[in-house]
Amino acid sequence: MRKIRWISLVLVASTALVAAACTTPPSGGGGSTTTTTLNSGPPVAVASASPTVGDAPYTVFFDSAGSTAGTGTGLTYSWDFGDGSPAGSGVTTSHVYETVGVFTAKLTMTNSLGTSTSPGIAITVNQDPNPKYYVKSTGSTGAGCGPIATPCSSVSEAQANAVANGVHIIRIAGGSFNGPVTLAAGMNITGGWKQDFSDFGADQVTTLFGTGTAPAVTINAVNNSSIAGLSVQGIARTSGDAAGIVVSGGSSGIAIGSNDAPQTLVGGGSGPNATGILITGGSLVNVVNAKVNSGTTVGAGKSAYGIRALGLSVVNVTLSEVTAQPGMAGTSA
């Protein structure tokens, strides 16, 4: 009889365990059953990437959303980008692909109970039909600077290397840079880029300064060149007239500013006949999406000009603001 009672107790306890594990809807309907499934043991890696097709060099952003961590400790993330570069880490990451080809990227997650590797993601890197060189304040110098992995620290040096290698597009990250720069023929320079050059940055201002003897940018006897998205500023002149940008020598097809870039800012600095943009020698210039200021003129009888066109030059101004500061009165006998 004692043995039978002991078995009965076990059955009752078992029944109680089952009841605790299940939720039975109350009679009459309206109830619900909630089941929670925990991923025990090792993690399960799931990876996504965007974009997966682009022209080199281009940045791909990776995300581990959808992965489960498992119940082990010491969880790590390791991203294999498939191009032989060092592995990335973190819940999200990004990588710049510079080599043309098709690469398979994977995420490996590891904890104390095991490892999981995601299915591969095909990343297709095409040849950029318009290769570019890059500039940032923390960049390097020398004949090898310019590619996105080794941007130049100087705008002039980046342009010289670009010309030597047949590159016609230069992108400059936010920061301050010393000129002067003499724009080459067929060159397109834009500023205001983020530090990784993935896009323009609302907080990124690219400023290019002139010197005491030269404007920030000179465009002389060249065709089909442009600058946009920069703040081009003359400084106090120690000799010669003040100007931010000077276009001369019959240059044509010149664009200062663009609707596809941040607003271009131009200032003439301080000096005689202060001028934001001076256009001479029968040159043809389009000013678009720009804010131009003459700067401050110095000297009796000197004028100030937001934009000044001389010598049969033609300038078209679109969606721009042009301001001239007061000139200086002359002297009488």
XYZ file of C-alpha atoms in Angstrom:
333
model
C 0.000 0.000 0.000
C 2.874 2.372 0.724
C 4.361 1.718 -2.696
C 1.114 2.592 -4.447
C 0.828 5.876 -2.588
C 4.352 6.896 -3.615
C 3.585 6.316 -7.283
C 0.437 8.389 -6.970
C 2.431 11.310 -5.599
C 4.845 11.186 -8.522
C 1.996 11.252 -11.004
C 0.471 14.278 -9.326
C 3.784 16.138 -9.416
C 4.232 15.286 -13.084
C 0.791 16.593 -13.837
C 1.622 19.845 -12.081
C 4.731 20.287 -14.227
C 2.770 19.851 -17.427
C 0.188 22.378 -16.277
C 2.921 24.957 -15.584
C 4.350 24.549 -19.072
C 1.083 24.999 -20.983
C -1.471 27.776 -21.038
C -5.033 26.490 -21.393
C -7.586 28.985 -22.682
C -10.449 29.567 -20.245
C -13.792 28.040 -21.123
C -15.944 30.183 -23.356
C -13.083 31.211 -25.741
C -11.113 34.422 -25.879
C -7.931 32.911 -24.435
C -4.525 32.619 -26.107
C -1.450 30.469 -25.912
C 2.006 32.073 -25.949
C 5.036 29.982 -26.768
C 8.548 31.390 -26.398
C 11.384 29.612 -28.145
C 14.905 30.348 -26.964
C 17.904 29.714 -29.214
C 20.098 27.712 -26.875
C 23.713 26.839 -27.479
C 25.748 28.359 -30.320
C 24.688 31.477 -32.271
C 23.006 31.511 -35.664
C 24.616 33.979 -38.100
C 22.538 35.891 -40.651
C 24.141 38.615 -42.788
C 22.929 41.263 -45.228
C 24.773 43.776 -47.404
C 23.925 46.951 -49.332
C 24.696 47.702 -52.078
C 25.914 44.457 -53.587
C 26.834 45.812 -57.037
C 28.889 48.922 -57.785
C 31.912 50.498 -59.410
C 35.290 50.320 -57.697
C 36.042 51.792 -55.317
C 32.726 51.612 -53.506
C 31.560 51.166 -49.942
C 29.368 48.240 -48.880
C 27.509 48.297 -45.555
C 27.007 45.010 -43.684
C 24.429 44.143 -41.010
C 23.874 41.105 -38.783
C 20.165 41.812 -38.216
C 18.244 38.543 -38.001
C 21.066 36.676 -36.281
C 20.562 35.087 -32.841
C 23.196 35.233 -30.151
C 22.690 31.816 -28.534
C 23.142 31.186 -24.832
C 26.929 30.947 -24.711
C 29.204 33.697 -23.490
C 31.860 35.841 -25.178
C 29.978 36.448 -28.427
C 32.135 37.781 -31.308
C 31.429 38.886 -34.876
C 33.940 38.359 -37.685
C 33.266 39.624 -41.211
C 35.108 38.023 -44.121
C 34.789 40.436 -47.056
C 36.088 37.892 -49.541
C 38.759 40.103 -51.108
C 41.677 39.113 -48.902
C 41.472 42.197 -46.699
C 41.569 41.993 -42.876
C 38.367 40.792 -41.235
C 35.852 43.279 -39.898
C 34.068 43.115 -36.563
C 30.923 44.336 -34.862
C 27.182 43.952 -35.223
C 27.414 46.215 -38.296
C 30.408 47.238 -40.361
C 31.407 48.631 -43.740
C 34.107 47.877 -46.270
C 35.534 49.608 -49.342
C 36.034 47.311 -52.327
C 38.803 48.613 -54.567
C 39.511 45.580 -56.767
C 37.299 44.612 -59.688
C 35.748 41.150 -59.364
C 33.047 39.101 -57.646
C 33.636 38.428 -53.954
C 31.780 36.339 -51.375
C 31.254 37.991 -47.998
C 30.343 36.008 -44.865
C 29.679 36.623 -41.192
C 30.993 34.231 -38.541
C 29.583 34.461 -35.023
C 31.209 32.603 -32.154
C 30.337 32.124 -28.501
C 31.521 29.715 -25.797
C 29.170 27.005 -27.082
C 30.012 27.074 -30.773
C 30.345 28.898 -34.103
C 27.992 29.765 -36.949
C 28.828 31.129 -40.415
C 26.203 32.835 -42.562
C 25.521 31.923 -46.190
C 27.784 33.871 -48.554
C 26.719 37.166 -50.111
C 27.975 37.864 -53.649
C 29.531 41.337 -53.969
C 30.099 42.424 -57.579
C 32.700 45.139 -58.138
C 32.858 46.648 -61.621
C 35.426 48.900 -63.232
C 34.529 52.548 -62.608
C 34.060 54.190 -66.022
C 34.929 57.518 -64.357
C 37.843 56.845 -61.998
C 38.319 59.319 -59.153
C 41.028 60.639 -56.874
C 40.445 61.740 -53.290
C 41.668 64.365 -50.839
C 41.306 64.618 -47.051
C 43.196 66.590 -44.434
C 44.645 63.414 -42.884
C 45.766 62.052 -46.255
C 49.272 61.325 -47.471
C 51.698 62.806 -49.983
C 53.774 61.540 -52.885
C 53.184 60.180 -56.364
C 51.092 57.286 -55.027
C 48.454 59.325 -53.205
C 45.002 59.873 -54.686
C 43.145 56.526 -54.666
C 40.480 56.205 -51.990
C 42.692 53.988 -49.810
C 45.477 56.592 -49.857
C 43.933 60.022 -50.409
C 46.200 63.031 -50.808
C 46.398 65.742 -48.162
C 46.911 68.456 -50.794
C 44.472 69.441 -53.536
C 47.288 70.498 -55.875
C 49.149 67.225 -55.441
C 45.982 65.184 -55.962
C 45.348 67.070 -59.199
C 48.921 66.570 -60.414
C 48.684 62.828 -59.755
C 45.251 62.698 -61.362
C 46.525 64.356 -64.536
C 49.490 61.978 -64.653
C 47.168 58.974 -64.442
C 44.364 60.149 -66.713
C 41.896 60.792 -63.874
C 39.506 63.726 -64.270
C 37.418 63.662 -61.068
C 38.609 64.692 -57.601
C 36.524 64.460 -54.435
C 37.548 66.410 -51.330
C 36.338 65.584 -47.815
C 35.358 68.284 -45.357
C 38.334 70.197 -43.961
C 40.595 73.181 -44.600
C 43.187 73.188 -47.395
C 45.766 75.689 -48.591
C 45.866 76.893 -52.180
C 46.459 78.245 -54.622
C 45.107 75.697 -57.080
C 45.398 76.104 -60.830
C 42.551 74.074 -62.283
C 43.585 71.683 -65.048
C 41.689 71.179 -68.296
C 38.827 68.691 -68.136
C 39.058 68.492 -64.328
C 36.008 68.173 -62.062
C 36.602 68.967 -58.379
C 33.872 68.709 -55.729
C 34.027 69.268 -51.982
C 31.764 68.643 -49.022
C 32.235 64.864 -48.970
C 32.092 62.756 -45.832
C 35.404 61.494 -44.505
C 34.750 58.056 -46.057
C 33.611 59.676 -49.345
C 30.392 57.659 -49.333
C 28.234 60.766 -49.857
C 28.076 64.496 -49.249
C 27.861 65.383 -45.548
C 25.598 68.129 -44.235
C 28.244 68.952 -41.613
C 31.211 68.710 -43.994
C 32.613 72.025 -45.265
C 35.594 71.967 -47.608
C 37.467 75.281 -47.495
C 40.245 76.195 -49.921
C 42.283 79.309 -49.077
C 44.268 81.619 -51.309
C 47.541 83.288 -50.351
C 48.750 86.851 -49.866
C 49.796 86.953 -53.516
C 47.370 84.626 -55.339
C 43.661 83.776 -55.471
C 42.492 80.448 -54.088
C 41.664 79.130 -57.593
C 43.031 80.158 -60.978
C 41.482 78.894 -64.225
C 43.574 79.947 -67.213
C 43.189 78.902 -70.871
C 41.442 75.616 -70.110
C 38.180 74.051 -71.265
C 35.454 71.934 -69.674
C 36.534 72.178 -66.041
C 34.456 72.677 -62.907
C 34.563 73.182 -59.166
C 31.593 72.781 -56.828
C 30.712 72.187 -53.200
C 33.731 74.133 -51.910
C 34.175 77.278 -49.870
C 36.790 79.159 -51.941
C 38.220 82.055 -49.970
C 40.773 84.705 -50.754
C 42.720 86.143 -47.830
C 44.312 89.518 -47.094
C 46.461 90.388 -50.085
C 50.013 91.628 -49.663
C 50.278 92.417 -53.373
C 47.926 92.599 -56.338
C 44.147 92.791 -56.421
C 42.130 90.550 -54.113
C 40.058 87.727 -55.656
C 38.684 84.346 -54.723
C 38.582 82.822 -58.235
C 40.147 84.195 -61.424
C 39.132 82.825 -64.859
C 41.204 84.054 -67.806
C 42.833 83.243 -71.138
C 39.689 82.485 -73.114
C 38.691 79.564 -70.876
C 35.361 78.029 -71.882
C 32.942 75.446 -70.547
C 33.839 76.479 -67.000
C 31.335 75.726 -64.210
C 31.570 77.214 -60.742
C 29.010 75.455 -58.550
C 26.474 72.741 -59.309
C 22.947 71.753 -58.368
C 24.262 68.237 -57.743
C 26.682 69.348 -54.992
C 26.489 71.434 -51.797
C 26.292 75.174 -52.354
C 29.568 76.700 -53.524
C 30.824 79.678 -51.485
C 33.288 82.222 -52.878
C 34.896 85.171 -51.090
C 37.417 87.672 -52.469
C 39.296 88.255 -49.258
C 40.746 91.665 -48.483
C 42.704 93.930 -50.814
C 42.451 96.360 -53.722
C 39.449 95.824 -56.028
C 38.193 92.897 -53.969
C 36.317 90.481 -56.254
C 34.629 87.169 -55.571
C 34.931 85.838 -59.148
C 36.948 87.721 -61.781
C 36.409 86.641 -65.425
C 38.672 88.082 -68.110
C 40.115 87.455 -71.563
C 36.963 86.429 -73.397
C 36.212 83.522 -71.046
C 32.863 81.750 -70.707
C 31.676 80.784 -67.205
C 28.491 79.387 -65.671
C 27.882 80.125 -61.976
C 25.262 77.787 -60.472
C 24.028 77.267 -56.894
C 26.680 79.600 -55.503
C 26.952 82.325 -52.895
C 29.558 84.893 -53.963
C 30.869 87.794 -51.893
C 33.356 90.407 -53.074
C 35.276 90.599 -49.835
C 36.599 93.881 -48.484
C 38.329 96.320 -50.789
C 41.345 98.350 -49.677
C 42.708 101.644 -51.001
C 41.273 104.969 -52.040
C 39.223 104.842 -55.225
C 39.058 101.047 -55.212
C 35.834 99.166 -55.979
C 34.426 95.836 -54.890
C 32.742 93.279 -57.160
C 30.800 90.137 -56.439
C 31.327 88.896 -60.018
C 33.301 90.988 -62.523
C 33.447 90.158 -66.267
C 35.975 91.960 -68.489
C 37.387 91.696 -72.004
C 34.345 90.278 -73.852
C 33.881 87.564 -71.219
C 30.437 86.056 -70.657
C 29.043 84.813 -67.359
C 25.696 83.112 -66.743
C 24.464 83.202 -63.133
C 21.752 80.752 -62.045
C 20.190 80.130 -58.621
C 22.962 82.096 -56.941
C 23.399 85.029 -54.563
C 25.988 87.688 -55.402
C 27.018 90.426 -52.963
C 29.461 93.335 -53.337
C 30.730 95.200 -50.290
C 31.075 99.017 -50.395
C 33.946 100.462 -52.412
C 36.404 103.060 -51.142
C 35.968 106.705 -52.050
C 38.690 108.316 -54.119
C 40.738 111.377 -53.196
C 40.438 114.863 -54.693
C 43.018 117.584 -55.139
